[in-house]
Coordinates of C-alpha atoms in Angstrom, one line a residue:
M1 CA 0.0 0.0 0.0
T2 CA 1.3 3.5 -0.8
A3 CA 2.4 5.4 2.2
L4 CA 0.2 8.4 3.0
S5 CA 3.3 10.7 3.1
E6 CA 3.8 9.9 -0.6
T7 CA 0.3 10.9 -1.5
P8 CA -0.3 14.4 -2.8
A9 CA -1.7 16.7 -0.2
E10 CA -5.5 17.0 -0.2
P11 CA -7.3 20.2 -1.0
A12 CA -8.0 22.3 2.0
L13 CA -11.6 21.4 2.1
G14 CA -11.4 18.0 0.5
R15 CA -11.7 14.6 2.2
H16 CA -8.3 13.0 2.9
P17 CA -7.9 10.0 0.7
A18 CA -7.1 7.7 3.6
Q19 CA -9.9 8.9 5.9
R20 CA -12.5 6.5 4.7
R21 CA -10.2 3.5 5.3
V22 CA -9.3 4.9 8.8
L23 CA -12.9 5.2 9.8
A24 CA -13.7 1.7 8.5
V25 CA -10.9 0.1 10.5
L26 CA -11.7 2.1 13.6
T27 CA -15.4 1.3 13.3
A28 CA -14.8 -2.4 13.0
S29 CA -12.4 -2.3 16.0
Q30 CA -15.1 -0.5 18.0
V31 CA -17.6 -3.2 17.3
L32 CA -15.2 -5.9 18.5
G33 CA -14.0 -3.8 21.5
G34 CA -17.6 -3.0 22.5
I35 CA -18.3 -6.8 22.6
G36 CA -15.3 -7.2 24.9
V37 CA -16.2 -4.3 27.2
A38 CA -19.9 -5.1 27.4
T39 CA -19.3 -8.8 28.1
G40 CA -17.0 -7.9 31.0
V41 CA -19.5 -5.3 32.4
A42 CA -22.3 -7.9 32.2
I43 CA -20.6 -10.6 34.3
S44 CA -17.6 -9.2 36.2
A45 CA -19.5 -8.0 39.3
L46 CA -21.4 -11.3 39.6
A47 CA -18.2 -13.3 38.9
A48 CA -16.2 -11.5 41.6
A49 CA -19.1 -11.8 44.1
T50 CA -19.5 -15.5 43.4
L51 CA -15.8 -16.3 43.6
S52 CA -15.3 -14.2 46.8
G53 CA -18.7 -14.7 48.5
S54 CA -18.8 -11.0 49.1
E55 CA -20.9 -8.3 47.4
T56 CA -18.3 -5.7 48.4
I57 CA -15.7 -7.6 46.4
G58 CA -18.2 -7.8 43.5
G59 CA -18.5 -4.0 43.6
L60 CA -14.7 -3.7 43.3
A61 CA -14.8 -5.5 39.9
Q62 CA -16.0 -2.5 37.9
T63 CA -13.8 -0.2 39.9
S64 CA -10.8 -2.3 39.0
A65 CA -11.6 -2.2 35.3
V66 CA -12.3 1.6 35.3
T67 CA -9.1 2.2 37.2
G68 CA -7.2 0.1 34.7
A69 CA -8.7 2.2 31.9
A70 CA -7.6 5.4 33.6
V71 CA -4.0 4.2 34.2
M72 CA -3.7 2.9 30.6
A73 CA -4.5 6.4 29.2
I74 CA -1.0 7.8 29.8
P75 CA 1.1 5.0 28.3
M76 CA -1.3 5.0 25.4
A77 CA -0.7 8.7 24.9
R78 CA 3.0 8.3 25.0
A79 CA 2.9 5.4 22.5
A80 CA 0.7 7.5 20.2
A81 CA 3.2 10.5 20.4
R82 CA 6.2 8.3 19.7
H83 CA 4.8 5.7 17.3
G84 CA 1.3 6.7 16.2
R85 CA -2.3 5.6 16.8
R86 CA -1.7 2.1 15.6
A87 CA 0.8 1.4 18.3
A88 CA -1.3 3.0 21.0
L89 CA -4.5 1.1 20.1
T90 CA -2.6 -2.2 19.7
L91 CA -1.2 -1.7 23.2
A92 CA -4.7 -1.0 24.6
Y93 CA -6.4 -3.9 23.0
G94 CA -3.5 -6.2 23.8
S95 CA -3.9 -5.2 27.5
G96 CA -7.6 -6.0 27.2
T97 CA -6.9 -9.4 25.7
L98 CA -4.3 -10.3 28.3
G99 CA -6.7 -9.2 31.1
A100 CA -9.5 -11.3 29.7
V101 CA -7.2 -14.4 29.6
I102 CA -6.1 -13.8 33.2
A103 CA -9.8 -13.4 34.2
M104 CA -10.6 -16.7 32.5
V105 CA -7.7 -18.4 34.4
A106 CA -9.0 -16.8 37.6
A107 CA -12.4 -18.3 37.1
T108 CA -10.8 -21.7 36.5
L109 CA -8.7 -21.4 39.7
D110 CA -11.6 -19.9 41.7
S111 CA -9.4 -16.9 42.6
W112 CA -11.0 -13.5 43.1
P113 CA -7.7 -11.6 43.7
L114 CA -6.4 -12.9 40.3
L115 CA -9.8 -11.9 38.8
L116 CA -9.4 -8.3 40.0
A117 CA -5.8 -8.2 38.7
G118 CA -7.1 -9.4 35.3
L119 CA -9.9 -6.8 35.3
F120 CA -7.3 -4.1 35.8
L121 CA -5.6 -5.0 32.6
F122 CA -9.0 -5.7 31.0
G123 CA -9.8 -2.0 31.4
G124 CA -7.1 -1.2 28.9
G125 CA -9.5 -2.4 26.2
A126 CA -12.0 0.2 27.3
A127 CA -9.3 2.8 27.2
G128 CA -8.6 1.8 23.6
G129 CA -12.2 2.2 22.7
L130 CA -12.2 5.8 24.1
A131 CA -8.9 6.7 22.4
A132 CA -10.2 5.4 19.0
R133 CA -12.5 8.4 18.8
Y134 CA -9.5 10.8 18.7
A135 CA -7.9 8.7 15.9
A136 CA -10.9 9.5 13.8
T137 CA -10.1 13.2 13.9
D138 CA -6.4 13.1 12.9
L139 CA -7.2 13.2 9.1
A140 CA -10.7 14.7 9.3
R141 CA -11.6 18.0 7.8
P142 CA -12.1 20.6 10.6
T143 CA -15.8 21.1 9.5
H144 CA -16.4 17.3 9.9
A145 CA -14.2 16.4 12.8
A146 CA -17.0 15.9 15.3
R147 CA -19.1 13.9 12.8
D148 CA -16.2 11.6 12.0
L149 CA -15.5 11.2 15.7
S150 CA -19.2 10.4 16.4
V151 CA -19.2 7.6 13.8
V152 CA -16.6 5.8 15.8
V153 CA -18.5 6.4 19.0
W154 CA -21.7 5.2 17.3
A155 CA -20.1 1.9 16.3
T156 CA -19.8 1.0 20.0
T157 CA -23.6 0.6 20.0
I158 CA -23.4 -2.7 18.2
G159 CA -20.8 -4.3 20.5
S160 CA -22.4 -2.9 23.6
I161 CA -25.8 -4.4 22.8
A162 CA -24.4 -7.7 21.5
G163 CA -21.9 -8.3 24.4
P164 CA -24.4 -8.8 27.2
N165 CA -26.6 -11.0 25.0
L166 CA -23.6 -13.2 24.1
A167 CA -22.5 -13.7 27.7
Q168 CA -24.9 -16.5 28.5
P169 CA -24.4 -18.5 25.3
A170 CA -20.6 -18.1 25.8
D171 CA -21.0 -19.4 29.3
D172 CA -23.1 -22.3 28.2
L173 CA -20.6 -23.2 25.4
G174 CA -17.7 -22.9 27.8
R175 CA -19.3 -25.3 30.3
T176 CA -20.0 -27.8 27.4
L177 CA -16.3 -27.6 26.6
G178 CA -15.4 -28.3 30.2
L179 CA -14.6 -24.7 31.3
S180 CA -15.5 -23.3 34.7
E181 CA -18.3 -21.0 35.3
W182 CA -17.6 -17.4 34.0
A183 CA -14.6 -18.7 31.9
G184 CA -16.6 -18.9 28.6
P185 CA -17.6 -15.2 28.6
Y186 CA -14.1 -14.1 29.4
A187 CA -12.9 -16.3 26.5
L188 CA -15.3 -14.5 24.2
A189 CA -14.0 -11.1 25.5
A190 CA -10.4 -12.2 24.9
A191 CA -11.3 -13.3 21.3
A192 CA -13.0 -10.0 20.6
Y193 CA -10.2 -7.9 22.0
G194 CA -7.6 -10.1 20.2
L195 CA -9.3 -9.6 16.9
A196 CA -9.5 -5.8 17.5
M197 CA -5.8 -5.8 18.3
L198 CA -4.9 -7.7 15.2
G199 CA -7.2 -5.7 13.0
V200 CA -5.8 -2.4 14.1
F201 CA -2.2 -3.6 13.9
A202 CA -2.6 -5.0 10.4
L203 CA -5.0 -2.6 8.8
L204 CA -4.6 0.9 10.4
R205 CA -2.0 1.7 7.8
P206 CA -0.9 4.4 7.0
D207 CA -1.1 5.6 10.6
P208 CA -3.4 8.6 10.7
L209 CA -1.6 10.5 13.5
Q210 CA 1.9 10.1 12.0
N211 CA 0.7 11.4 8.7
A212 CA -1.6 14.2 9.9
G213 CA 0.9 16.9 10.4
P214 CA 4.0 17.9 12.5
K215 CA 5.7 15.2 14.5
T216 CA 4.6 15.0 18.0
T217 CA 6.9 15.3 21.0
T218 CA 7.2 12.9 23.8
R219 CA 8.0 15.2 26.7
R220 CA 5.7 14.3 29.6
S221 CA 5.1 17.9 30.6
N222 CA 3.6 19.0 27.2
G223 CA 0.1 17.9 27.9
W224 CA -0.2 19.7 31.2
Q225 CA 1.5 22.8 29.8
A226 CA -1.0 22.9 26.9
L227 CA -3.9 22.6 29.3
R228 CA -2.5 25.4 31.5
A229 CA -2.0 27.6 28.5
T230 CA -5.3 26.9 26.8
P231 CA -8.6 27.9 28.5
R232 CA -10.8 26.2 25.9
A233 CA -8.9 22.9 26.3
R234 CA -9.4 23.1 30.1
L235 CA -13.1 23.8 29.5
A236 CA -13.4 20.8 27.1
V237 CA -11.7 18.4 29.6
A238 CA -13.9 19.7 32.4
A239 CA -17.1 19.2 30.3
I240 CA -16.0 15.6 29.4
V241 CA -15.2 14.8 33.1
V242 CA -18.4 16.2 34.4
S243 CA -20.5 14.4 31.8
H244 CA -18.8 11.1 32.6
M245 CA -18.9 11.5 36.3
V246 CA -22.6 12.4 36.4
M247 CA -23.5 9.6 34.0
V248 CA -21.6 6.9 35.8
S249 CA -22.8 7.9 39.3
V250 CA -26.5 8.0 38.4
M251 CA -26.4 5.0 36.1
T252 CA -24.5 2.8 38.6
M253 CA -27.1 3.1 41.3
T254 CA -30.2 3.0 39.2
P255 CA -30.4 -0.8 39.1
V256 CA -30.1 -0.8 42.9
H257 CA -32.9 1.8 43.1
L258 CA -35.1 -0.3 40.8
N259 CA -34.4 -3.4 42.9
H260 CA -35.8 -1.6 45.9
G261 CA -39.1 -1.4 43.9
H262 CA -38.8 -5.1 43.2
A263 CA -38.1 -4.7 39.5
S264 CA -37.1 -8.0 37.8
L265 CA -33.7 -8.5 36.2
T266 CA -35.4 -8.3 32.8
V267 CA -36.8 -4.9 33.6
V268 CA -33.4 -3.7 34.9
G269 CA -31.7 -5.1 31.8
I270 CA -34.2 -3.3 29.4
V271 CA -33.6 0.0 31.3
I272 CA -29.8 -0.3 31.1
S273 CA -30.0 -1.4 27.4
L274 CA -32.0 1.7 26.5
H275 CA -29.5 3.8 28.5
I276 CA -26.6 2.4 26.5
A277 CA -28.6 3.1 23.3
G278 CA -28.9 6.7 24.4
M279 CA -25.2 6.8 24.9
Y280 CA -24.1 5.6 21.5
A281 CA -26.9 5.3 19.0
L282 CA -27.5 9.0 18.4
S283 CA -23.9 10.2 18.7
P284 CA -23.9 11.1 15.0
V285 CA -26.6 13.7 15.8
A286 CA -24.3 15.1 18.5
G287 CA -21.5 15.2 15.9
W288 CA -23.6 16.9 13.3
L289 CA -24.8 19.6 15.8
A290 CA -21.3 20.2 17.0
D291 CA -20.0 20.7 13.5
R292 CA -23.0 22.7 12.2
H293 CA -23.6 25.0 15.2
G294 CA -20.4 24.8 17.2
R295 CA -18.9 22.9 20.1
I296 CA -20.1 25.1 22.9
P297 CA -23.8 25.0 21.9
A298 CA -23.6 21.2 21.6
L299 CA -22.0 21.0 25.0
L300 CA -24.8 23.2 26.4
V301 CA -27.4 20.7 24.9
G302 CA -25.5 17.9 26.7
M303 CA -25.6 19.7 30.0
A304 CA -29.3 20.4 29.7
L305 CA -29.9 16.7 29.0
L306 CA -27.8 15.6 32.0
A307 CA -29.5 18.1 34.3
S308 CA -33.0 17.0 33.1
A309 CA -32.1 13.4 33.5
A310 CA -30.8 13.9 37.1
A311 CA -33.8 16.1 38.0
L312 CA -36.2 13.5 36.7
A313 CA -34.4 10.8 38.6
T314 CA -34.6 12.9 41.8
V315 CA -38.4 12.7 41.8
S316 CA -38.6 9.0 40.7
A317 CA -39.6 6.4 43.3
P318 CA -38.2 2.8 42.9
H319 CA -41.5 1.7 41.3
H320 CA -41.5 4.5 38.7
V321 CA -40.0 2.4 36.0
T322 CA -41.1 4.5 33.0
R323 CA -39.9 7.7 34.6
L324 CA -36.5 6.1 35.4
T325 CA -36.2 4.7 31.9
I326 CA -36.7 8.2 30.4
A327 CA -34.2 9.6 32.9
L328 CA -31.6 7.0 31.9
V329 CA -32.1 7.6 28.2
L330 CA -31.7 11.3 28.7
L331 CA -28.6 10.6 30.8
G332 CA -27.1 8.6 28.0
L333 CA -27.9 11.3 25.4
G334 CA -26.3 14.0 27.6
W335 CA -23.2 11.9 28.0
S336 CA -23.0 11.4 24.2
F337 CA -23.2 15.2 23.5
G338 CA -20.6 15.9 26.2
L339 CA -18.2 13.3 25.0
V340 CA -18.5 14.1 21.3
A341 CA -18.5 17.9 21.4
G342 CA -16.0 18.0 24.3
S343 CA -13.6 15.7 22.5
A344 CA -13.9 17.8 19.3
L345 CA -13.3 21.0 21.2
L346 CA -10.3 19.6 23.0
T347 CA -8.7 18.4 19.8
E348 CA -9.1 21.7 17.9
S349 CA -7.9 23.8 20.9
V350 CA -4.3 22.5 21.1
P351 CA -1.5 22.3 18.5
P352 CA -1.2 18.9 16.7
A353 CA 2.1 18.2 18.4
Q354 CA 0.5 18.2 21.8
R355 CA -2.8 16.5 21.1
P356 CA -1.9 12.9 22.0
A357 CA -0.6 14.0 25.5
V358 CA -3.6 16.2 26.1
Q359 CA -6.0 13.6 24.9
G360 CA -4.4 11.0 27.2
I361 CA -4.7 13.4 30.2
S362 CA -8.4 13.9 29.2
D363 CA -9.1 10.2 29.2
L364 CA -7.1 9.7 32.5
M365 CA -9.3 12.4 34.2
M366 CA -12.4 11.1 32.6
N367 CA -12.0 7.5 33.8
G368 CA -10.7 8.7 37.2
G369 CA -13.8 10.9 37.5
G370 CA -16.0 7.9 36.6
A371 CA -14.3 5.7 39.2
L372 CA -14.7 8.4 41.9
G373 CA -18.3 9.0 40.9
G374 CA -19.1 5.3 41.1
L375 CA -17.5 5.0 44.6
A376 CA -19.1 8.2 45.9
A377 CA -22.5 7.2 44.5
G378 CA -22.6 4.0 46.5
A379 CA -21.7 5.8 49.7
I380 CA -24.3 8.6 49.1
V381 CA -27.1 6.2 48.4
T382 CA -26.1 4.1 51.4
V383 CA -26.1 7.0 53.8
F384 CA -28.8 9.2 52.2
S385 CA -30.8 8.1 49.2
Y386 CA -30.9 7.8 45.4
G387 CA -32.8 11.1 45.2
T388 CA -30.0 12.8 47.1
L389 CA -27.4 11.4 44.7
S390 CA -29.5 12.6 41.7
A391 CA -29.8 16.1 43.3
I392 CA -26.0 16.3 43.7
A393 CA -25.6 15.3 40.1
V394 CA -27.8 18.4 39.1
L395 CA -25.5 20.6 41.3
L396 CA -22.4 19.3 39.4
V397 CA -23.9 20.2 36.1
L398 CA -24.9 23.8 37.0
P399 CA -21.4 25.3 37.3
M400 CA -20.3 23.6 34.2
T401 CA -23.2 25.0 32.3
A402 CA -22.4 28.5 33.7
A403 CA -18.8 28.3 32.5
L404 CA -20.0 27.2 29.0
V405 CA -22.5 30.1 28.8
L406 CA -19.9 32.6 29.8
T407 CA -17.5 31.3 27.2
W408 CA -20.2 31.5 24.6
L409 CA -21.1 35.1 25.5
R410 CA -17.4 36.2 25.4
R411 CA -16.8 34.7 22.0
P412 CA -15.3 37.2 19.4
P413 CA -17.8 39.0 17.1
G414 CA -18.7 36.8 14.1
A415 CA -17.2 33.6 15.7

């Protein structure tokens, strides 16, 4: 295949000749990665609780995976800066594959500490799925960056819906083949992550980041320096973190709230599935709005959706299934707008040479905020109530909204 650097430069407003291939490879990897992530989310808490005999240990399963995703963001950013997106995504999906294999072994050995260790590495696959959205912007036209990014986010819908539904057949097949309980789903996740890793390594050529512009630099301080020097980049990171923290905290405790109303597992599953659909299925709409009307207006729409979702959850009793379903769908939509528009704003706010480092910091803080939100949510609901948690979520959104409004009002004339 002809290297991209040997290809004539594209017209200023034309589509880069390699962008269609890049989006196709990233989309396919997102489908596979989504299967891996969603399969793990569907069973990990139950697997950890079963192996340990403790619901507290079960709760640590998701925390371990989210923490692993946060930690993986920095080495991924450094790999991207030095060697390009292909190396970074291969590293992430390789970590997810290894983590799934370790989790499968842990299930066989009936070892919950080994399972938590495996899930820490397993989180690297989720970090890869998040980082793939930035790879979609490297060769994108500025007027289509958010839309190209949103296509990759949208592809996660397929894997996220398929993964939980494949967990039970994978477990049944695993037991038929003589594997222990839970080993089959982790084998499926390992296969999905492994295929994503091989696909990115073999097909993401030429590398979009290495051929997008100036060579990046690997100094560790560059990302933090860029954030300190660029108010709009800080605003973008703050919007992404707030969106993720609010979404994770409310979403995590909604099944518990529904359970207090004696909702069946089927009902809980439907509510969470619709929430996931809200997160990913309409992301192209968020991308179109961000490109057509601007990043800040799209972020304001996201904040309004998040605040509406949390406010509706505040006044929803455990038996208000319809009301909670609407709240969770709005919550997913708000997250989608925050992620897509915030990521586009962050990417365009810093020089190309500093983007991988800043993007890595953004994902580190995003996943860290999600882990903190999940832990805090459990404590708040235990001590106070689900309504209190939702009210606090509204309070988190309000200052972020005010900052976005002030930025919009202070924009230069004609911007």
